[in-house]
């Protein structure tokens, strides 16, 4: 079997999913003799509905992935070990979950439930100015040994984390690219872009049905509703698109925005037309 470092690099190059990366990492680290009972990995993302993805491996249930929505109560994070580390500008912390600090964070109850005795937490920053929302990753480890992690085990984990973080970052960026294209270009068109169909003149023939719908009073509503209009429009679009999607069809996610922009442009066009005609008059003279 290849050593763990080589395996992490291979996973990063192959574009494995994060759940498989974390599961394989934990399994191999456990095979080296580290008695892990729980490992937690969290990465922020850029997604219309999801704020962060959490990956939790436990000895009892394996790896569970959860997407945390933007609407989820932010207070839960503010009371977490990682929020404390960010406020105090620390990249690494260690706590015993069976000592005086056992009640400090709610997650310690989950660790003790799995038979863990300690909580080793690390923060890694990606330092990417072009994607500030992808700030980095948070990861924690807990073991079942009564005295907790040994110094050499902590050193082993710390030595592996830069590779794990880099592999996770590469996988996250690819997943983000796919998600953004699917969301804002469309599933079919997005996948064609990723397949290299990006040159002018390249196209494909599809079978499609066009749905034209009009919202009564939308023009006047757009002038008065402000940003609340977006949420209201989403509800209307879901009511129209969900029944279509349930039949296995794919709906474009951008057509509503295009029509809205067209309606706004057409409304303001007459005001600009006289000015354009006036500017052209001297040329005709």
mmCIF file of C-alpha atoms in Angstrom:
data_model
loop_
_atom_site.group_PDB
_atom_site.id
_atom_site.type_symbol
_atom_site.label_atom_id
_atom_site.label_comp_id
_atom_site.label_asym_id
_atom_site.label_seq_id
_atom_site.Cartn_x
_atom_site.Cartn_y
_atom_site.Cartn_z
ATOM 1 C CA UNK A 1 0.000 0.000 0.000
ATOM 2 C CA UNK A 2 1.261 3.462 -0.898
ATOM 3 C CA UNK A 3 2.054 5.719 2.011
ATOM 4 C CA UNK A 4 -0.610 8.125 3.178
ATOM 5 C CA UNK A 5 1.057 11.192 1.684
ATOM 6 C CA UNK A 6 1.107 9.651 -1.799
ATOM 7 C CA UNK A 7 -2.497 8.529 -1.432
ATOM 8 C CA UNK A 8 -3.698 12.051 -0.535
ATOM 9 C CA UNK A 9 -1.867 13.534 -3.539
ATOM 10 C CA UNK A 10 -3.400 10.915 -5.827
ATOM 11 C CA UNK A 11 -6.902 11.699 -4.556
ATOM 12 C CA UNK A 12 -6.364 15.390 -5.120
ATOM 13 C CA UNK A 13 -5.144 14.838 -8.689
ATOM 14 C CA UNK A 14 -7.948 12.423 -9.550
ATOM 15 C CA UNK A 15 -10.663 14.777 -8.326
ATOM 16 C CA UNK A 16 -12.207 12.405 -5.800
ATOM 17 C CA UNK A 17 -15.172 13.673 -3.805
ATOM 18 C CA UNK A 18 -14.526 15.070 -0.331
ATOM 19 C CA UNK A 19 -16.451 12.357 1.475
ATOM 20 C CA UNK A 20 -14.252 9.672 -0.089
ATOM 21 C CA UNK A 21 -11.146 11.726 0.619
ATOM 22 C CA UNK A 22 -12.018 12.073 4.301
ATOM 23 C CA UNK A 23 -13.098 8.440 4.720
ATOM 24 C CA UNK A 24 -9.966 7.086 3.086
ATOM 25 C CA UNK A 25 -7.760 9.458 5.054
ATOM 26 C CA UNK A 26 -9.289 8.384 8.376
ATOM 27 C CA UNK A 27 -9.174 4.691 7.529
ATOM 28 C CA UNK A 28 -5.479 4.861 6.669
ATOM 29 C CA UNK A 29 -4.614 6.981 9.683
ATOM 30 C CA UNK A 30 -6.482 4.516 11.895
ATOM 31 C CA UNK A 31 -4.544 1.663 10.288
ATOM 32 C CA UNK A 32 -1.352 3.401 11.457
ATOM 33 C CA UNK A 33 -2.560 2.987 15.036
ATOM 34 C CA UNK A 34 -4.283 6.302 15.755
ATOM 35 C CA UNK A 35 -7.524 5.391 17.660
ATOM 36 C CA UNK A 36 -9.826 7.927 16.000
ATOM 37 C CA UNK A 37 -13.516 8.005 16.885
ATOM 38 C CA UNK A 38 -14.616 11.255 15.228
ATOM 39 C CA UNK A 39 -13.244 13.574 12.530
ATOM 40 C CA UNK A 40 -14.988 16.741 11.365
ATOM 41 C CA UNK A 41 -14.226 18.703 8.182
ATOM 42 C CA UNK A 42 -15.991 21.917 7.138
ATOM 43 C CA UNK A 43 -15.502 23.950 3.965
ATOM 44 C CA UNK A 44 -17.378 27.104 2.939
ATOM 45 C CA UNK A 45 -18.724 27.290 -0.584
ATOM 46 C CA UNK A 46 -20.290 29.731 -3.042
ATOM 47 C CA UNK A 47 -23.779 28.404 -3.607
ATOM 48 C CA UNK A 48 -27.223 30.026 -3.859
ATOM 49 C CA UNK A 49 -28.641 27.785 -1.131
ATOM 50 C CA UNK A 50 -25.668 26.319 0.777
ATOM 51 C CA UNK A 51 -23.272 28.333 2.950
ATOM 52 C CA UNK A 52 -20.945 25.538 4.093
ATOM 53 C CA UNK A 53 -20.592 21.779 3.692
ATOM 54 C CA UNK A 54 -19.780 19.716 6.767
ATOM 55 C CA UNK A 55 -18.305 16.208 6.651
ATOM 56 C CA UNK A 56 -18.413 14.193 9.858
ATOM 57 C CA UNK A 57 -16.755 10.798 10.143
ATOM 58 C CA UNK A 58 -17.532 8.677 13.186
ATOM 59 C CA UNK A 59 -16.450 5.181 14.026
ATOM 60 C CA UNK A 60 -20.092 4.191 14.446
ATOM 61 C CA UNK A 61 -21.645 5.700 11.292
ATOM 62 C CA UNK A 62 -18.897 6.430 8.772
ATOM 63 C CA UNK A 63 -18.947 9.718 6.851
ATOM 64 C CA UNK A 64 -22.057 11.915 6.779
ATOM 65 C CA UNK A 65 -22.205 15.016 4.569
ATOM 66 C CA UNK A 66 -24.545 17.931 5.290
ATOM 67 C CA UNK A 67 -25.084 21.205 3.490
ATOM 68 C CA UNK A 68 -25.760 24.093 5.850
ATOM 69 C CA UNK A 69 -28.072 26.675 4.296
ATOM 70 C CA UNK A 70 -27.646 30.434 4.451
ATOM 71 C CA UNK A 71 -30.779 30.642 6.591
ATOM 72 C CA UNK A 72 -29.496 28.325 9.305
ATOM 73 C CA UNK A 73 -29.066 29.936 12.706
ATOM 74 C CA UNK A 74 -25.601 31.511 12.787
ATOM 75 C CA UNK A 75 -25.596 31.395 16.597
ATOM 76 C CA UNK A 76 -24.679 27.708 16.470
ATOM 77 C CA UNK A 77 -21.403 28.538 14.734
ATOM 78 C CA UNK A 78 -20.652 31.442 17.065
ATOM 79 C CA UNK A 79 -20.728 28.970 19.967
ATOM 80 C CA UNK A 80 -18.409 26.474 18.234
ATOM 81 C CA UNK A 81 -14.684 25.847 18.814
ATOM 82 C CA UNK A 82 -13.866 27.190 15.341
ATOM 83 C CA UNK A 83 -15.622 30.512 15.957
ATOM 84 C CA UNK A 84 -13.641 30.836 19.188
ATOM 85 C CA UNK A 85 -10.412 30.149 17.309
ATOM 86 C CA UNK A 86 -11.236 32.753 14.677
ATOM 87 C CA UNK A 87 -12.078 35.376 17.293
ATOM 88 C CA UNK A 88 -8.844 34.704 19.170
ATOM 89 C CA UNK A 89 -6.822 34.368 15.933
ATOM 90 C CA UNK A 90 -5.616 30.857 16.682
ATOM 91 C CA UNK A 91 -5.022 28.208 14.028
ATOM 92 C CA UNK A 92 -4.736 25.293 16.447
ATOM 93 C CA UNK A 93 -6.342 24.332 19.750
ATOM 94 C CA UNK A 94 -6.639 21.260 21.951
ATOM 95 C CA UNK A 95 -9.223 20.458 24.629
ATOM 96 C CA UNK A 96 -10.029 17.554 26.868
ATOM 97 C CA UNK A 97 -13.742 16.757 26.696
ATOM 98 C CA UNK A 98 -13.846 14.880 30.002
ATOM 99 C CA UNK A 99 -12.214 17.516 32.206
ATOM 100 C CA UNK A 100 -13.054 20.985 33.537
ATOM 101 C CA UNK A 101 -13.794 22.257 29.992
ATOM 102 C CA UNK A 102 -16.191 19.438 29.151
ATOM 103 C CA UNK A 103 -19.179 21.813 28.953
ATOM 104 C CA UNK A 104 -17.407 24.620 27.092
ATOM 105 C CA UNK A 105 -18.738 23.709 23.628
ATOM 106 C CA UNK A 106 -21.827 21.754 22.703
ATOM 107 C CA UNK A 107 -19.955 19.568 20.217
ATOM 108 C CA UNK A 108 -18.032 17.988 23.098
ATOM 109 C CA UNK A 109 -21.191 16.050 23.985
ATOM 110 C CA UNK A 110 -21.132 14.472 20.514
ATOM 111 C CA UNK A 111 -17.487 13.554 20.968
ATOM 112 C CA UNK A 112 -18.111 11.916 24.342
ATOM 113 C CA UNK A 113 -21.100 10.063 22.899
ATOM 114 C CA UNK A 114 -18.757 8.442 20.377
ATOM 115 C CA UNK A 115 -16.315 7.482 23.144
ATOM 116 C CA UNK A 116 -13.883 10.326 22.525
ATOM 117 C CA UNK A 117 -11.743 11.919 25.196
ATOM 118 C CA UNK A 118 -10.247 14.975 23.465
ATOM 119 C CA UNK A 119 -10.712 17.485 20.658
ATOM 120 C CA UNK A 120 -7.843 18.554 18.389
ATOM 121 C CA UNK A 121 -8.873 21.462 16.112
ATOM 122 C CA UNK A 122 -7.032 23.105 13.231
ATOM 123 C CA UNK A 123 -7.821 26.002 10.853
ATOM 124 C CA UNK A 124 -6.232 26.381 7.421
ATOM 125 C CA UNK A 125 -6.548 29.570 5.396
ATOM 126 C CA UNK A 126 -6.533 29.469 1.575
ATOM 127 C CA UNK A 127 -5.516 33.151 1.238
ATOM 128 C CA UNK A 128 -7.341 33.513 -2.073
ATOM 129 C CA UNK A 129 -8.187 37.150 -2.832
ATOM 130 C CA UNK A 130 -10.193 36.254 -5.952
ATOM 131 C CA UNK A 131 -12.529 33.967 -3.967
ATOM 132 C CA UNK A 132 -12.775 35.484 -0.469
ATOM 133 C CA UNK A 133 -15.736 33.308 0.526
ATOM 134 C CA UNK A 134 -13.498 30.231 0.231
ATOM 135 C CA UNK A 135 -11.607 31.296 3.325
ATOM 136 C CA UNK A 136 -10.216 27.903 4.281
ATOM 137 C CA UNK A 137 -11.118 24.717 6.093
ATOM 138 C CA UNK A 138 -11.768 23.732 9.674
ATOM 139 C CA UNK A 139 -10.962 20.207 10.804
ATOM 140 C CA UNK A 140 -11.040 18.428 14.154
ATOM 141 C CA UNK A 141 -9.952 15.018 15.453
ATOM 142 C CA UNK A 142 -10.977 13.046 18.527
ATOM 143 C CA UNK A 143 -9.581 9.752 19.786
ATOM 144 C CA UNK A 144 -10.693 7.110 22.268
ATOM 145 C CA UNK A 145 -7.461 6.716 24.228
ATOM 146 C CA UNK A 146 -8.046 7.670 27.891
ATOM 147 C CA UNK A 147 -5.006 9.924 27.945
ATOM 148 C CA UNK A 148 -5.819 11.436 24.553
ATOM 149 C CA UNK A 149 -3.575 11.889 21.535
ATOM 150 C CA UNK A 150 0.113 11.214 21.950
ATOM 151 C CA UNK A 151 2.577 13.957 20.878
ATOM 152 C CA UNK A 152 3.824 11.900 17.948
ATOM 153 C CA UNK A 153 0.233 11.396 16.732
ATOM 154 C CA UNK A 154 -0.448 15.124 16.837
ATOM 155 C CA UNK A 155 2.780 15.713 14.911
ATOM 156 C CA UNK A 156 1.744 13.090 12.357
ATOM 157 C CA UNK A 157 -1.659 14.707 11.847
ATOM 158 C CA UNK A 158 -0.160 18.198 11.568
ATOM 159 C CA UNK A 159 2.318 16.935 8.990
ATOM 160 C CA UNK A 160 -0.483 15.507 6.839
ATOM 161 C CA UNK A 161 -2.927 18.402 7.056
ATOM 162 C CA UNK A 162 -1.279 20.696 4.470
ATOM 163 C CA UNK A 163 -1.582 17.912 1.879
ATOM 164 C CA UNK A 164 -5.143 17.126 2.930
ATOM 165 C CA UNK A 165 -6.083 20.812 2.796
ATOM 166 C CA UNK A 166 -4.587 21.231 -0.677
ATOM 167 C CA UNK A 167 -6.424 18.155 -1.987
ATOM 168 C CA UNK A 168 -9.672 19.339 -0.411
ATOM 169 C CA UNK A 169 -9.198 22.803 -1.927
ATOM 170 C CA UNK A 170 -8.653 21.403 -5.412
ATOM 171 C CA UNK A 171 -11.733 19.170 -5.161
ATOM 172 C CA UNK A 172 -13.814 22.043 -3.774
ATOM 173 C CA UNK A 173 -12.841 24.377 -6.620
ATOM 174 C CA UNK A 174 -13.837 21.780 -9.219
ATOM 175 C CA UNK A 175 -17.154 21.082 -7.478
ATOM 176 C CA UNK A 176 -17.731 24.828 -7.232
ATOM 177 C CA UNK A 177 -17.093 25.279 -10.948
ATOM 178 C CA UNK A 178 -19.603 22.557 -11.814
ATOM 179 C CA UNK A 179 -22.199 23.953 -9.404
ATOM 180 C CA UNK A 180 -21.852 27.522 -10.659
ATOM 181 C CA UNK A 181 -22.200 26.457 -14.288
ATOM 182 C CA UNK A 182 -25.178 24.215 -13.528
ATOM 183 C CA UNK A 183 -26.855 27.006 -11.560
ATOM 184 C CA UNK A 184 -26.239 30.027 -13.759
ATOM 185 C CA UNK A 185 -25.736 28.538 -17.233
ATOM 186 C CA UNK A 186 -27.886 25.429 -16.993
ATOM 187 C CA UNK A 187 -27.121 21.749 -16.490
ATOM 188 C CA UNK A 188 -26.857 20.834 -20.165
ATOM 189 C CA UNK A 189 -24.999 23.961 -21.290
ATOM 190 C CA UNK A 190 -22.731 23.908 -18.246
ATOM 191 C CA UNK A 191 -21.583 20.367 -18.909
ATOM 192 C CA UNK A 192 -20.895 21.225 -22.560
ATOM 193 C CA UNK A 193 -18.719 24.132 -21.433
ATOM 194 C CA UNK A 194 -16.742 21.798 -19.173
ATOM 195 C CA UNK A 195 -16.383 19.405 -22.125
ATOM 196 C CA UNK A 196 -14.620 22.118 -24.119
ATOM 197 C CA UNK A 197 -17.477 23.504 -26.244
ATOM 198 C CA UNK A 198 -16.424 27.109 -25.725
ATOM 199 C CA UNK A 199 -15.555 28.360 -29.207
ATOM 200 C CA UNK A 200 -17.810 30.606 -31.220
ATOM 201 C CA UNK A 201 -19.936 28.808 -33.767
ATOM 202 C CA UNK A 202 -20.150 25.582 -31.771
ATOM 203 C CA UNK A 203 -23.690 24.545 -30.985
ATOM 204 C CA UNK A 204 -26.001 21.598 -30.636
ATOM 205 C CA UNK A 205 -29.573 20.746 -31.537
ATOM 206 C CA UNK A 206 -31.961 20.030 -28.678
ATOM 207 C CA UNK A 207 -35.633 19.231 -28.329
ATOM 208 C CA UNK A 208 -37.265 21.821 -26.118
ATOM 209 C CA UNK A 209 -40.605 23.228 -25.075
ATOM 210 C CA UNK A 210 -40.889 26.946 -24.392
ATOM 211 C CA UNK A 211 -43.101 28.213 -21.599
ATOM 212 C CA UNK A 212 -44.174 31.850 -21.738
ATOM 213 C CA UNK A 213 -45.751 33.253 -18.595
ATOM 214 C CA UNK A 214 -46.624 36.730 -17.414
ATOM 215 C CA UNK A 215 -47.011 37.962 -13.849
ATOM 216 C CA UNK A 216 -49.891 40.396 -13.572
ATOM 217 C CA UNK A 217 -48.754 43.830 -12.430
ATOM 218 C CA UNK A 218 -45.084 42.850 -12.520
ATOM 219 C CA UNK A 219 -43.842 46.095 -14.092
ATOM 220 C CA UNK A 220 -45.328 48.303 -11.390
ATOM 221 C CA UNK A 221 -44.261 45.808 -8.731
ATOM 222 C CA UNK A 222 -40.675 45.973 -9.963
ATOM 223 C CA UNK A 223 -40.689 49.734 -9.400
ATOM 224 C CA UNK A 224 -41.827 49.511 -5.782
ATOM 225 C CA UNK A 225 -40.842 46.164 -4.269
ATOM 226 C CA UNK A 226 -37.062 46.647 -4.183
ATOM 227 C CA UNK A 227 -34.890 43.655 -3.302
ATOM 228 C CA UNK A 228 -37.895 41.796 -1.876
ATOM 229 C CA UNK A 229 -38.973 41.266 -5.456
ATOM 230 C CA UNK A 230 -36.252 38.654 -5.972
ATOM 231 C CA UNK A 231 -37.593 36.375 -3.244
ATOM 232 C CA UNK A 232 -41.165 36.796 -4.490
ATOM 233 C CA UNK A 233 -40.082 36.039 -8.029
ATOM 234 C CA UNK A 234 -38.292 32.892 -6.819
ATOM 235 C CA UNK A 235 -41.548 31.588 -5.329
ATOM 236 C CA UNK A 236 -43.419 32.163 -8.585
ATOM 237 C CA UNK A 237 -40.686 30.492 -10.641
ATOM 238 C CA UNK A 238 -40.582 27.480 -8.336
ATOM 239 C CA UNK A 239 -44.343 27.071 -8.708
ATOM 240 C CA UNK A 240 -43.927 26.961 -12.491
ATOM 241 C CA UNK A 241 -40.663 25.038 -12.757
ATOM 242 C CA UNK A 242 -41.057 22.364 -10.064
ATOM 243 C CA UNK A 243 -43.883 20.463 -11.849
ATOM 244 C CA UNK A 244 -41.801 20.462 -15.025
ATOM 245 C CA UNK A 245 -38.686 19.223 -13.205
ATOM 246 C CA UNK A 246 -40.708 16.466 -11.525
ATOM 247 C CA UNK A 247 -41.325 15.017 -14.990
ATOM 248 C CA UNK A 248 -37.597 14.781 -15.630
ATOM 249 C CA UNK A 249 -37.208 17.955 -17.695
ATOM 250 C CA UNK A 250 -34.511 20.565 -17.198
ATOM 251 C CA UNK A 251 -35.392 24.206 -16.714
ATOM 252 C CA UNK A 252 -33.123 27.106 -17.493
ATOM 253 C CA UNK A 253 -32.294 29.137 -14.399
ATOM 254 C CA UNK A 254 -31.528 32.379 -16.227
ATOM 255 C CA UNK A 255 -34.545 33.091 -18.408
ATOM 256 C CA UNK A 256 -36.457 34.992 -15.722
ATOM 257 C CA UNK A 257 -33.565 37.369 -15.150
ATOM 258 C CA UNK A 258 -33.232 37.927 -18.891
ATOM 259 C CA UNK A 259 -36.918 38.746 -19.316
ATOM 260 C CA UNK A 260 -36.820 41.053 -16.291
ATOM 261 C CA UNK A 261 -33.857 42.932 -17.703
ATOM 262 C CA UNK A 262 -35.532 43.177 -21.092
ATOM 263 C CA UNK A 263 -38.697 44.564 -19.574
ATOM 264 C CA UNK A 264 -36.706 47.157 -17.633
ATOM 265 C CA UNK A 265 -34.656 48.075 -20.710
ATOM 266 C CA UNK A 266 -37.699 48.470 -22.902
ATOM 267 C CA UNK A 267 -39.380 50.641 -20.307
ATOM 268 C CA UNK A 268 -36.457 53.068 -20.210
ATOM 269 C CA UNK A 269 -35.666 52.907 -23.947
ATOM 270 C CA UNK A 270 -38.110 55.657 -25.100
ATOM 271 C CA UNK A 271 -36.455 58.136 -22.715
ATOM 272 C CA UNK A 272 -33.093 57.509 -24.333
ATOM 273 C CA UNK A 273 -34.294 57.488 -27.943
ATOM 274 C CA UNK A 274 -34.850 61.299 -28.341
ATOM 275 C CA UNK A 275 -31.395 61.999 -26.963
ATOM 276 C CA UNK A 276 -29.919 59.535 -29.439
ATOM 277 C CA UNK A 277 -31.810 61.115 -32.325
ATOM 278 C CA UNK A 278 -30.712 64.606 -31.231
ATOM 279 C CA UNK A 279 -27.093 63.481 -31.111
ATOM 280 C CA UNK A 280 -27.372 62.198 -34.667
ATOM 281 C CA UNK A 281 -28.833 65.399 -36.124
ATOM 282 C CA UNK A 282 -25.566 67.378 -36.436
ATOM 283 C CA UNK A 283 -24.106 64.498 -38.436
ATOM 284 C CA UNK A 284 -26.915 64.673 -40.992
ATOM 285 C CA UNK A 285 -26.337 68.423 -41.394
#
